Amino acid sequence: CQDTNACQYALMRLLTGLEGMFTAVGDDDQSIYAWRGANMENLRHLQNDYPQLKIIKLEQNYRSTARILKVANQVIAHNPKLFAKTLWSDLGEGEVVRIVACQNEMHEAEYVIGQIARNKLIYQNNYSDFAILYRGNHQARLFEETLRAAHIPYQLSGGQSFFDKSEIKDVLAYLRLLTNPSDDPAFLRAATTPKRGIGDTTLGKLNEYAHTHECSLFDVSGSLNVLSGLSAKSREALQQFRALLNQYRQRAQTEDAGVVVRDLLEEIQYENYLLCSMPDHPKSAESRWRNVQDLVAWLAQKGENGAKNLLELAQTITLMTLLESKDSDKIDAVKLSTLHAAKGLEFPFVYLVGCEEGLFPHTDSIESGNLDEERRLMYVGITRAKEHLTLTHCLKRKRMGAWQFPEPSRFFDEMPPQEIEILGRKNSAPI
């Protein structure tokens, strides 16, 4: 009921009539959707509009250990209450809640992914028992990259994966094709993005011949039987495309990954393609190009650190993409999610990241006086954890190209000291 809006409440009143025979389920401490019209006051209206309302408190929690609930209870106690309640559990005291100070956002991602790999080994859990939760979608990218580098499968909800963005898919199509020339979907995307004179008619002929002779589009593109049936212009475009792929496949085996990708993007004029394809939205085009540059930088870094060539990196990315395309109910993968999208879910291990002033609680919410809802969001995040909860913050974080030194989230000060352990700060235990 705390997620309903004014129209839904009015409709409920019309449906139930004067007798008011209904059951409403709600939790004022989990009202986190005001930004999409939800009105927590509907719970208050129930008491006024239906004086005969019988309230049944469900305070026993069947999910979390006692320590996690003590932390959640004390944080949310700083909000005004519609219905006072205290969650309790008979699942045992459990482990202390950890607050970890990381050096920066890269260190934060590496620490969390390292802990996931370690705890999976120690406790023999599935990857699906682990969740990384954050306030904003933009925080996901570094965790995605670090999980991919560690060969750990993941699923993302509450936002678009960095690797699902169209510009990233364009570049990855080329890399997939360099690794596996028989990848027909990659061939189709790379051959037409940017446009290079290989039109639908040509691709149709290639596809028909490939289907008949049970071979790949790349193999067909070099067939004399097919080439002879094309116009001189289409034939030349196809041959140039094959030559480009063959050239960069050779380079990818021996040269630095970052250099090869940068040269490839320059040769196909991908930046110019983005700018020309969005003439009315230059800022969007620039943002997409920055995403591509971030991908190239990541590939370059992983190539240097892991001494891997571009083909080996592309194989890893392709494998992760195949895993992510499986049925979400069957895949064993770490969950990446915004706090808003995580409501209703539960995990044995939860890593609540980016707990810093300005990020969580968010600057906009602080300035607009919505701190109570941010605190409810923290409450929701804490109570996603069943057994192990870790909250992280960065001592410095890069924003708009410059280093900033954010304060730890004010919500840490609202937690019971005896139930938490602080790591990584001055005068505290090391990580």
JSON list of N, CA and C in Angstrom, two decimals, residues 162-190:
[
{"chain": "A", "resi": 162, "resn": "PHE", "atom": "N", "xyz": [26.44, -1.70, -19.26]},
{"chain": "A", "resi": 162, "resn": "PHE", "atom": "CA", "xyz": [27.41, -0.98, -20.09]},
{"chain": "A", "resi": 162, "resn": "PHE", "atom": "C", "xyz": [27.66, -1.74, -21.39]},
{"chain": "A", "resi": 163, "resn": "PHE", "atom": "N", "xyz": [27.70, -3.06, -21.29]},
{"chain": "A", "resi": 163, "resn": "PHE", "atom": "CA", "xyz": [28.00, -3.88, -22.46]},
{"chain": "A", "resi": 163, "resn": "PHE", "atom": "C", "xyz": [26.79, -4.12, -23.35]},
{"chain": "A", "resi": 164, "resn": "ASP", "atom": "N", "xyz": [25.62, -3.58, -22.93]},
{"chain": "A", "resi": 164, "resn": "ASP", "atom": "CA", "xyz": [24.42, -3.66, -23.77]},
{"chain": "A", "resi": 164, "resn": "ASP", "atom": "C", "xyz": [24.16, -2.38, -24.55]},
{"chain": "A", "resi": 165, "resn": "LYS", "atom": "N", "xyz": [24.96, -1.37, -24.32]},
{"chain": "A", "resi": 165, "resn": "LYS", "atom": "CA", "xyz": [24.80, -0.12, -25.06]},
{"chain": "A", "resi": 165, "resn": "LYS", "atom": "C", "xyz": [25.14, -0.35, -26.54]},
{"chain": "A", "resi": 166, "resn": "SER", "atom": "N", "xyz": [24.40, 0.30, -27.43]},
{"chain": "A", "resi": 166, "resn": "SER", "atom": "CA", "xyz": [24.55, 0.02, -28.86]},
{"chain": "A", "resi": 166, "resn": "SER", "atom": "C", "xyz": [25.97, 0.28, -29.36]},
{"chain": "A", "resi": 167, "resn": "GLU", "atom": "N", "xyz": [26.60, 1.36, -28.87]},
{"chain": "A", "resi": 167, "resn": "GLU", "atom": "CA", "xyz": [27.95, 1.67, -29.33]},
{"chain": "A", "resi": 167, "resn": "GLU", "atom": "C", "xyz": [28.96, 0.63, -28.87]},
{"chain": "A", "resi": 168, "resn": "ILE", "atom": "N", "xyz": [28.75, 0.08, -27.67]},
{"chain": "A", "resi": 168, "resn": "ILE", "atom": "CA", "xyz": [29.65, -0.97, -27.17]},
{"chain": "A", "resi": 168, "resn": "ILE", "atom": "C", "xyz": [29.43, -2.26, -27.97]},
{"chain": "A", "resi": 169, "resn": "LYS", "atom": "N", "xyz": [28.18, -2.56, -28.27]},
{"chain": "A", "resi": 169, "resn": "LYS", "atom": "CA", "xyz": [27.88, -3.73, -29.09]},
{"chain": "A", "resi": 169, "resn": "LYS", "atom": "C", "xyz": [28.50, -3.62, -30.48]},
{"chain": "A", "resi": 170, "resn": "ASP", "atom": "N", "xyz": [28.52, -2.39, -31.03]},
{"chain": "A", "resi": 170, "resn": "ASP", "atom": "CA", "xyz": [29.14, -2.18, -32.35]},
{"chain": "A", "resi": 170, "resn": "ASP", "atom": "C", "xyz": [30.61, -2.58, -32.31]},
{"chain": "A", "resi": 171, "resn": "VAL", "atom": "N", "xyz": [31.33, -2.08, -31.31]},
{"chain": "A", "resi": 171, "resn": "VAL", "atom": "CA", "xyz": [32.77, -2.37, -31.22]},
{"chain": "A", "resi": 171, "resn": "VAL", "atom": "C", "xyz": [33.00, -3.85, -30.94]},
{"chain": "A", "resi": 172, "resn": "LEU", "atom": "N", "xyz": [32.19, -4.40, -30.03]},
{"chain": "A", "resi": 172, "resn": "LEU", "atom": "CA", "xyz": [32.36, -5.81, -29.69]},
{"chain": "A", "resi": 172, "resn": "LEU", "atom": "C", "xyz": [32.06, -6.73, -30.87]},
{"chain": "A", "resi": 173, "resn": "ALA", "atom": "N", "xyz": [31.20, -6.29, -31.79]},
{"chain": "A", "resi": 173, "resn": "ALA", "atom": "CA", "xyz": [30.92, -7.09, -32.99]},
{"chain": "A", "resi": 173, "resn": "ALA", "atom": "C", "xyz": [32.21, -7.30, -33.79]},
{"chain": "A", "resi": 174, "resn": "TYR", "atom": "N", "xyz": [32.99, -6.25, -33.92]},
{"chain": "A", "resi": 174, "resn": "TYR", "atom": "CA", "xyz": [34.27, -6.38, -34.63]},
{"chain": "A", "resi": 174, "resn": "TYR", "atom": "C", "xyz": [35.21, -7.34, -33.90]},
{"chain": "A", "resi": 175, "resn": "LEU", "atom": "N", "xyz": [35.26, -7.19, -32.57]},
{"chain": "A", "resi": 175, "resn": "LEU", "atom": "CA", "xyz": [36.17, -8.05, -31.79]},
{"chain": "A", "resi": 175, "resn": "LEU", "atom": "C", "xyz": [35.72, -9.51, -31.84]},
{"chain": "A", "resi": 176, "resn": "ARG", "atom": "N", "xyz": [34.42, -9.74, -31.79]},
{"chain": "A", "resi": 176, "resn": "ARG", "atom": "CA", "xyz": [33.90, -11.11, -31.89]},
{"chain": "A", "resi": 176, "resn": "ARG", "atom": "C", "xyz": [34.25, -11.71, -33.24]},
{"chain": "A", "resi": 177, "resn": "LEU", "atom": "N", "xyz": [34.17, -10.89, -34.27]},
{"chain": "A", "resi": 177, "resn": "LEU", "atom": "CA", "xyz": [34.45, -11.37, -35.63]},
{"chain": "A", "resi": 177, "resn": "LEU", "atom": "C", "xyz": [35.93, -11.66, -35.81]},
{"chain": "A", "resi": 178, "resn": "LEU", "atom": "N", "xyz": [36.78, -10.87, -35.17]},
{"chain": "A", "resi": 178, "resn": "LEU", "atom": "CA", "xyz": [38.22, -11.16, -35.23]},
{"chain": "A", "resi": 178, "resn": "LEU", "atom": "C", "xyz": [38.53, -12.49, -34.56]},
{"chain": "A", "resi": 179, "resn": "THR", "atom": "N", "xyz": [37.81, -12.76, -33.48]},
{"chain": "A", "resi": 179, "resn": "THR", "atom": "CA", "xyz": [38.03, -14.00, -32.73]},
{"chain": "A", "resi": 179, "resn": "THR", "atom": "C", "xyz": [37.43, -15.20, -33.43]},
{"chain": "A", "resi": 180, "resn": "ASN", "atom": "N", "xyz": [36.23, -15.02, -33.98]},
{"chain": "A", "resi": 180, "resn": "ASN", "atom": "CA", "xyz": [35.50, -16.12, -34.60]},
{"chain": "A", "resi": 180, "resn": "ASN", "atom": "C", "xyz": [34.85, -15.65, -35.90]},
{"chain": "A", "resi": 181, "resn": "PRO", "atom": "N", "xyz": [35.50, -15.83, -37.04]},
{"chain": "A", "resi": 181, "resn": "PRO", "atom": "CA", "xyz": [34.94, -15.37, -38.31]},
{"chain": "A", "resi": 181, "resn": "PRO", "atom": "C", "xyz": [33.59, -16.00, -38.65]},
{"chain": "A", "resi": 182, "resn": "SER", "atom": "N", "xyz": [33.22, -17.09, -37.98]},
{"chain": "A", "resi": 182, "resn": "SER", "atom": "CA", "xyz": [31.96, -17.77, -38.26]},
{"chain": "A", "resi": 182, "resn": "SER", "atom": "C", "xyz": [30.79, -17.18, -37.48]},
{"chain": "A", "resi": 183, "resn": "ASP", "atom": "N", "xyz": [31.03, -16.10, -36.74]},
{"chain": "A", "resi": 183, "resn": "ASP", "atom": "CA", "xyz": [29.98, -15.45, -35.95]},
{"chain": "A", "resi": 183, "resn": "ASP", "atom": "C", "xyz": [29.14, -14.58, -36.89]},
{"chain": "A", "resi": 184, "resn": "ASP", "atom": "N", "xyz": [28.05, -15.15, -37.41]},
{"chain": "A", "resi": 184, "resn": "ASP", "atom": "CA", "xyz": [27.23, -14.45, -38.41]},
{"chain": "A", "resi": 184, "resn": "ASP", "atom": "C", "xyz": [26.57, -13.17, -37.88]},
{"chain": "A", "resi": 185, "resn": "PRO", "atom": "N", "xyz": [25.98, -13.17, -36.66]},
{"chain": "A", "resi": 185, "resn": "PRO", "atom": "CA", "xyz": [25.41, -11.92, -36.17]},
{"chain": "A", "resi": 185, "resn": "PRO", "atom": "C", "xyz": [26.44, -10.80, -36.07]},
{"chain": "A", "resi": 186, "resn": "ALA", "atom": "N", "xyz": [27.65, -11.15, -35.64]},
{"chain": "A", "resi": 186, "resn": "ALA", "atom": "CA", "xyz": [28.72, -10.15, -35.55]},
{"chain": "A", "resi": 186, "resn": "ALA", "atom": "C", "xyz": [29.09, -9.66, -36.94]},
{"chain": "A", "resi": 187, "resn": "PHE", "atom": "N", "xyz": [29.12, -10.56, -37.92]},
{"chain": "A", "resi": 187, "resn": "PHE", "atom": "CA", "xyz": [29.44, -10.18, -39.30]},
{"chain": "A", "resi": 187, "resn": "PHE", "atom": "C", "xyz": [28.42, -9.16, -39.82]},
{"chain": "A", "resi": 188, "resn": "LEU", "atom": "N", "xyz": [27.14, -9.43, -39.61]},
{"chain": "A", "resi": 188, "resn": "LEU", "atom": "CA", "xyz": [26.09, -8.54, -40.10]},
{"chain": "A", "resi": 188, "resn": "LEU", "atom": "C", "xyz": [26.20, -7.16, -39.46]},
{"chain": "A", "resi": 189, "resn": "ARG", "atom": "N", "xyz": [26.49, -7.13, -38.15]},
{"chain": "A", "resi": 189, "resn": "ARG", "atom": "CA", "xyz": [26.57, -5.82, -37.48]},
{"chain": "A", "resi": 189, "resn": "ARG", "atom": "C", "xyz": [27.81, -5.05, -37.91]},
{"chain": "A", "resi": 190, "resn": "ALA", "atom": "N", "xyz": [28.95, -5.73, -37.98]},
{"chain": "A", "resi": 190, "resn": "ALA", "atom": "CA", "xyz": [30.19, -5.05, -38.34]},
{"chain": "A", "resi": 190, "resn": "ALA", "atom": "C", "xyz": [30.18, -4.59, -39.80]}
]
